[in-house]
Amino acid sequence: MNTPLPPRPSPEPTVDSLPYWTGLREHRLCLQQCAACGTTRHYPRPLCATCFSSAVTWINAQGTGEVHSWTVAHHAFHPAFKSELPYTLVTVDLPEGVRILAPFRGDSADLRLGLPVRLIFEEILPELTLPAFIRG
Amino acid sequence: MPLHRQGVISGIGETAYSKLSRKSVLALHLEASLAAIADAGLHPTDIDGILPYGGVGVVAEDFITNFGLRDVRLSANTPLGGASPVAAVQTALAAVASGICRHVLIPIGRNGASGGRISTRLREMPQFRAQAEFELPMGAFAPAQIYAPMARRHMELYGTTSRHFAEIAVSTRDNALLNGNAMMTTPLTVEAHQSSRLIADPFHLYDCSLESDGGAAVIVSRADCARDLRQPLIEILGVAEGHPDSPSSITQRPDLIPIGLDKAAPRAFAMAGVTHKDIDVAEIYDCFTYVVLRQLEALGFCGLGEGGPFVASGAIRLKGALPINTHGGLLSQAHLVGMNHIVELVRQLRGTAGRAQVKEARIGLVTGYGDMGDGSIAILARA
Ligand SMILES: [Zn+2]
């Protein structure tokens, strides 16, 4: 008999990050923008490190980006990811001035610094949608 | 108050390193601590400060109970992951120099091999909160996966190669073979490194440190309280810790290359009054080969981006210009979170490092690295 796999780890949203996770379910990548000085920040957190204001507006990322770095996972450090090996994770510079780490769906041999990529959304579980990237 | 030369490392201790200790984590702490206390020529009740490594479930109270301590004046943690033990030397030095303590114990013990895996505990650690919420669901779990994009970017920007990483793994293994208390006991070749399985590209298996059971401890004593002790005085010339920008997420760091040691190293050298040219031997925190290469740059032994050619020159070999990780490091001796690096540096400076002894080693440095790039450094010298 097969032992059931432990469930894929799901995020536990906080009061600061809930709009980010809700946005993903609606296929929007939401970023915090300081309502006082306009600085965009990520990952979601309580305070603007430029002016220390806690006032926030949420903006939608336009969905383009450039590769900043990457890794290809060949070892599953969690059993739920074993069936996905090998998988590629890209670190992407967004034109909004922040970065994001997400899976790259494509041939990792194509990757180089500055490669244009485009955001897609993947519905992983009914309550969990994650960002991913393809070649732009 | 200036800290320069106000304290010494008076005692060192370690247990056997293995995959299966069959001892509790607390027992490993106590065994290594008693060894360090005996090495110094102290009695357990002389200890009046304790800086345990946070996160393994052992606290100062455990030492008060087991050693019957009556007058502990300081207990604290330095929560910098792998940079903790060397950062604790800074805290201990401040405590003895300011007159709070006379003899501060810095212990660690862990069942990293037979107990829970070091690599899969991110979620329980507050310093990894952002990592756990935003990157773990994408499949980025382990330090190997988190540090790999730093290494990849260094390779793309500066031409650093996996063979450069192999030189670090191979030279470290060669040193482990001389140690006598190292988990790895067979030679490693560049070819074996290159053909070892990929864990998180560009890291192969032999770019990654071991998981180990064991304990290690050092004692920092006020300089004037150590003169009549058993061992030659090993003075603390300089010490510092440094934290990278955006410490809670490498992804959001303005630049993936700088680390805490870039900030800490110049401060430690200035405090010590020496330059990198004065360093006879260095024990460099080696959770991954790339992390060693980047620290060599941060320390000023070569320029930014020049770590690859520097190690390829043979400089870091035991007979090279800058012998490093003479005990076999985390890569080939054991993963004691770098406490074993402090122990080894003290041995080198006492002249008791056995077959790995660097001739006439008088001044050396030890670094720590952890929690996504926090850095620490201590520069020590035989008095
Ligand atoms: Zn602001």
Short mmCIF file of N, CA, C and O in Angstrom, two decimals, chain A residues 8-14 17 20-21 42-44 68-75 77-78 81 87 89 91 99-101 103 113 130-131, chain B residues 119-120 123 133-142 144-145 148-149 152-153 156-157 197-201 249-256:
data_model
loop_
_atom_site.label_atom_id
_atom_site.label_comp_id
_atom_site.label_asym_id
_atom_site.label_seq_id
_atom_site.Cartn_x
_atom_site.Cartn_y
_atom_site.Cartn_z
N ARG A 8 1.33 19.30 -0.54
CA ARG A 8 2.20 20.36 -1.01
C ARG A 8 2.07 21.55 -0.07
O ARG A 8 0.97 21.92 0.34
N PRO A 9 3.21 22.15 0.33
CA PRO A 9 3.11 23.26 1.29
C PRO A 9 2.36 24.45 0.72
O PRO A 9 2.63 24.89 -0.39
N SER A 10 1.38 24.93 1.47
CA SER A 10 0.60 26.09 1.06
C SER A 10 0.96 27.28 1.92
O SER A 10 1.31 27.12 3.09
N PRO A 11 0.88 28.46 1.36
CA PRO A 11 1.20 29.66 2.15
C PRO A 11 0.16 29.89 3.24
O PRO A 11 -0.99 29.47 3.11
N GLU A 12 0.59 30.53 4.31
CA GLU A 12 -0.33 30.96 5.35
C GLU A 12 -0.36 32.48 5.32
O GLU A 12 0.48 33.14 5.91
N PRO A 13 -1.31 33.06 4.56
CA PRO A 13 -1.33 34.52 4.38
C PRO A 13 -1.45 35.26 5.71
O PRO A 13 -2.08 34.78 6.66
N THR A 14 -0.84 36.44 5.75
CA THR A 14 -0.94 37.30 6.93
C THR A 14 -1.79 38.51 6.54
O THR A 14 -2.18 38.67 5.39
N SER A 17 -0.17 40.21 3.72
CA SER A 17 0.02 39.56 2.42
C SER A 17 -1.27 39.06 1.78
O SER A 17 -1.24 38.60 0.63
N TYR A 20 -2.12 39.96 -1.78
CA TYR A 20 -1.23 39.34 -2.76
C TYR A 20 -1.77 37.98 -3.18
O TYR A 20 -1.90 37.68 -4.37
N TRP A 21 -2.13 37.15 -2.20
CA TRP A 21 -2.61 35.80 -2.48
C TRP A 21 -4.00 35.83 -3.12
O TRP A 21 -4.29 35.03 -4.02
N HIS A 42 8.34 44.57 -2.25
CA HIS A 42 7.95 43.18 -2.30
C HIS A 42 9.02 42.42 -1.53
O HIS A 42 10.18 42.84 -1.55
N TYR A 43 8.79 41.37 -0.82
CA TYR A 43 7.52 40.76 -0.54
C TYR A 43 6.68 41.62 0.40
O TYR A 43 7.25 42.46 1.10
N PRO A 44 5.36 41.37 0.46
CA PRO A 44 4.49 42.21 1.30
C PRO A 44 4.97 42.29 2.75
O PRO A 44 5.34 41.29 3.34
N HIS A 68 17.08 37.43 -13.86
CA HIS A 68 18.19 37.93 -13.04
C HIS A 68 19.12 36.78 -12.65
O HIS A 68 20.33 36.96 -12.56
N SER A 69 18.55 35.62 -12.39
CA SER A 69 19.33 34.41 -12.13
C SER A 69 18.38 33.22 -12.13
O SER A 69 17.17 33.40 -12.33
N TRP A 70 18.92 32.01 -11.88
CA TRP A 70 18.05 30.84 -11.88
C TRP A 70 18.75 29.67 -11.21
O TRP A 70 19.95 29.71 -10.94
N THR A 71 17.98 28.63 -10.93
CA THR A 71 18.53 27.34 -10.51
C THR A 71 17.62 26.24 -11.05
O THR A 71 16.43 26.49 -11.31
N VAL A 72 18.18 25.09 -11.25
CA VAL A 72 17.39 23.93 -11.65
C VAL A 72 17.45 22.91 -10.51
O VAL A 72 18.53 22.46 -10.13
N ALA A 73 16.28 22.60 -9.95
CA ALA A 73 16.21 21.65 -8.83
C ALA A 73 16.25 20.23 -9.37
O ALA A 73 15.42 19.85 -10.20
N HIS A 74 17.23 19.47 -8.90
CA HIS A 74 17.34 18.06 -9.30
C HIS A 74 17.07 17.13 -8.13
O HIS A 74 17.05 15.92 -8.29
N HIS A 75 16.96 17.71 -6.93
CA HIS A 75 16.70 16.92 -5.74
C HIS A 75 15.46 17.50 -5.07
O HIS A 75 15.36 18.72 -4.90
N PHE A 77 13.50 18.37 -1.99
CA PHE A 77 13.65 18.48 -0.54
C PHE A 77 12.30 18.32 0.14
O PHE A 77 12.21 18.39 1.36
N HIS A 78 11.24 18.15 -0.66
CA HIS A 78 9.91 17.87 -0.13
C HIS A 78 9.29 16.82 -1.06
O HIS A 78 9.34 16.97 -2.27
N PHE A 81 7.27 17.45 -4.32
CA PHE A 81 7.89 18.00 -5.54
C PHE A 81 8.68 16.95 -6.32
O PHE A 81 9.24 17.24 -7.37
N TYR A 87 12.94 20.73 -11.97
CA TYR A 87 12.17 21.95 -12.24
C TYR A 87 13.06 23.17 -12.09
O TYR A 87 14.03 23.16 -11.33
N LEU A 89 13.66 27.23 -11.35
CA LEU A 89 13.16 28.42 -10.67
C LEU A 89 13.94 29.62 -11.19
O LEU A 89 15.18 29.59 -11.19
N THR A 91 14.73 33.80 -10.98
CA THR A 91 14.64 35.06 -10.26
C THR A 91 14.48 36.12 -11.33
O THR A 91 15.33 36.23 -12.21
N ARG A 99 11.69 42.17 -7.47
CA ARG A 99 11.97 40.85 -8.05
C ARG A 99 10.98 39.83 -7.55
O ARG A 99 10.33 40.01 -6.52
N ILE A 100 10.91 38.73 -8.29
CA ILE A 100 10.07 37.62 -7.88
C ILE A 100 10.76 36.33 -8.26
O ILE A 100 11.48 36.27 -9.25
N LEU A 101 10.55 35.31 -7.43
CA LEU A 101 11.07 33.98 -7.73
C LEU A 101 9.87 33.10 -8.09
O LEU A 101 8.88 33.09 -7.37
N PRO A 103 8.54 29.46 -10.84
CA PRO A 103 8.96 28.43 -11.79
C PRO A 103 9.06 28.99 -13.21
O PRO A 103 8.32 29.90 -13.58
N LEU A 113 21.22 35.77 -18.38
CA LEU A 113 20.88 37.01 -17.68
C LEU A 113 20.21 37.96 -18.67
O LEU A 113 20.68 38.13 -19.80
N LEU A 130 -0.46 30.20 -8.36
CA LEU A 130 0.92 30.69 -8.25
C LEU A 130 1.36 31.30 -9.57
O LEU A 130 0.91 30.89 -10.64
N PRO A 131 2.28 32.29 -9.50
CA PRO A 131 2.86 32.84 -10.72
C PRO A 131 3.90 31.87 -11.30
O PRO A 131 4.48 31.08 -10.58
N SER B 119 18.18 20.70 6.49
CA SER B 119 17.79 21.40 5.27
C SER B 119 16.29 21.64 5.15
O SER B 119 15.86 22.35 4.27
N THR B 120 15.48 21.06 6.01
CA THR B 120 14.05 21.15 5.77
C THR B 120 13.29 21.80 6.93
O THR B 120 12.12 21.55 7.13
N ARG B 123 10.56 26.52 7.78
CA ARG B 123 9.28 27.11 8.19
C ARG B 123 9.23 27.48 9.65
O ARG B 123 8.48 28.36 10.03
N GLU B 133 6.85 31.85 3.30
CA GLU B 133 5.53 32.19 2.77
C GLU B 133 5.55 32.32 1.24
O GLU B 133 4.64 31.84 0.57
N PHE B 134 6.57 32.95 0.69
CA PHE B 134 6.50 33.35 -0.73
C PHE B 134 7.31 32.46 -1.67
O PHE B 134 7.06 32.44 -2.87
N GLU B 135 8.30 31.75 -1.17
CA GLU B 135 9.15 30.99 -2.09
C GLU B 135 9.04 29.48 -1.88
O GLU B 135 9.18 28.72 -2.83
N LEU B 136 8.78 29.06 -0.66
CA LEU B 136 8.61 27.63 -0.40
C LEU B 136 7.48 27.02 -1.23
O LEU B 136 7.66 25.94 -1.79
N PRO B 137 6.33 27.70 -1.40
CA PRO B 137 5.28 27.11 -2.24
C PRO B 137 5.69 26.93 -3.70
O PRO B 137 5.10 26.13 -4.42
N MET B 138 6.72 27.66 -4.14
CA MET B 138 7.23 27.52 -5.51
C MET B 138 8.17 26.32 -5.65
O MET B 138 8.60 25.98 -6.74
N GLY B 139 8.61 25.78 -4.50
CA GLY B 139 9.55 24.67 -4.54
C GLY B 139 10.95 25.04 -4.11
O GLY B 139 11.88 24.28 -4.35
N ALA B 140 11.12 26.21 -3.50
CA ALA B 140 12.43 26.61 -2.98
C ALA B 140 12.47 26.36 -1.48
O ALA B 140 11.96 27.16 -0.70
N PHE B 141 13.02 25.24 -1.07
CA PHE B 141 12.97 24.78 0.31
C PHE B 141 14.28 24.94 1.05
O PHE B 141 14.33 25.37 2.19
N ALA B 142 15.32 24.45 0.41
CA ALA B 142 16.56 24.16 1.13
C ALA B 142 17.62 25.22 0.82
O ALA B 142 17.56 25.88 -0.21
N ALA B 144 20.47 24.86 -0.34
CA ALA B 144 21.08 24.62 -1.66
C ALA B 144 20.30 25.34 -2.75
O ALA B 144 20.88 25.94 -3.66
N GLN B 145 18.98 25.31 -2.66
CA GLN B 145 18.14 25.94 -3.69
C GLN B 145 18.11 27.46 -3.54
O GLN B 145 17.96 28.18 -4.51
N ALA B 148 21.71 28.77 -4.69
CA ALA B 148 22.11 28.46 -6.07
C ALA B 148 21.99 29.66 -7.01
O ALA B 148 22.90 29.88 -7.83
N PRO B 149 20.92 30.48 -6.95
CA PRO B 149 20.86 31.63 -7.86
C PRO B 149 21.98 32.66 -7.62
O PRO B 149 22.39 33.34 -8.55
N ARG B 152 24.88 31.05 -9.45
CA ARG B 152 24.67 31.12 -10.90
C ARG B 152 24.96 32.52 -11.43
O ARG B 152 25.60 32.69 -12.46
N ARG B 153 24.51 33.53 -10.70
CA ARG B 153 24.75 34.90 -11.17
C ARG B 153 26.24 35.24 -11.16
O ARG B 153 26.75 35.89 -12.07
N GLU B 156 27.71 33.68 -14.23
CA GLU B 156 27.36 34.38 -15.47
C GLU B 156 28.07 35.72 -15.58
O GLU B 156 28.48 36.12 -16.67
N LEU B 157 28.24 36.41 -14.45
CA LEU B 157 28.86 37.74 -14.48
C LEU B 157 30.38 37.66 -14.60
O LEU B 157 31.00 38.48 -15.28
N ARG B 197 25.99 13.78 -8.55
CA ARG B 197 24.66 14.20 -9.00
C ARG B 197 24.40 15.66 -8.66
O ARG B 197 24.90 16.18 -7.67
N LEU B 198 23.60 16.29 -9.52
CA LEU B 198 23.21 17.67 -9.26
C LEU B 198 22.15 17.68 -8.16
O LEU B 198 21.23 16.87 -8.16
N ILE B 199 22.30 18.64 -7.24
CA ILE B 199 21.30 18.83 -6.19
C ILE B 199 20.40 20.01 -6.58
O ILE B 199 19.19 19.87 -6.72
N ALA B 200 21.02 21.18 -6.74
CA ALA B 200 20.33 22.37 -7.23
C ALA B 200 21.36 23.07 -8.11
O ALA B 200 22.29 23.67 -7.59
N ASP B 201 21.19 22.94 -9.41
CA ASP B 201 22.17 23.49 -10.36
C ASP B 201 22.46 24.94 -10.00
O ASP B 201 21.51 25.71 -9.83
N SER B 249 15.25 37.79 2.47
CA SER B 249 14.95 37.20 1.16
C SER B 249 16.05 37.56 0.18
O SER B 249 16.26 38.73 -0.14
N ILE B 250 16.77 36.56 -0.27
CA ILE B 250 17.85 36.80 -1.24
C ILE B 250 17.28 37.38 -2.52
O ILE B 250 17.87 38.26 -3.15
N THR B 251 16.09 36.90 -2.91
CA THR B 251 15.46 37.36 -4.15
C THR B 251 15.32 38.87 -4.19
O THR B 251 15.49 39.50 -5.23
N GLN B 252 14.98 39.46 -3.04
CA GLN B 252 14.70 40.91 -3.00
C GLN B 252 15.95 41.75 -2.70
O GLN B 252 15.85 42.97 -2.54
N ARG B 253 17.10 41.10 -2.62
CA ARG B 253 18.33 41.83 -2.30
C ARG B 253 18.69 42.73 -3.48
O ARG B 253 18.59 42.30 -4.62
N PRO B 254 19.13 43.97 -3.21
CA PRO B 254 19.47 44.87 -4.33
C PRO B 254 20.46 44.21 -5.29
O PRO B 254 20.38 44.40 -6.50
N ASP B 255 21.39 43.44 -4.74
CA ASP B 255 22.41 42.75 -5.54
C ASP B 255 22.60 41.38 -4.90
O ASP B 255 22.77 41.29 -3.68
N LEU B 256 22.57 40.31 -5.70
CA LEU B 256 22.66 38.96 -5.13
C LEU B 256 24.07 38.61 -4.66
O LEU B 256 24.25 37.63 -3.94
#
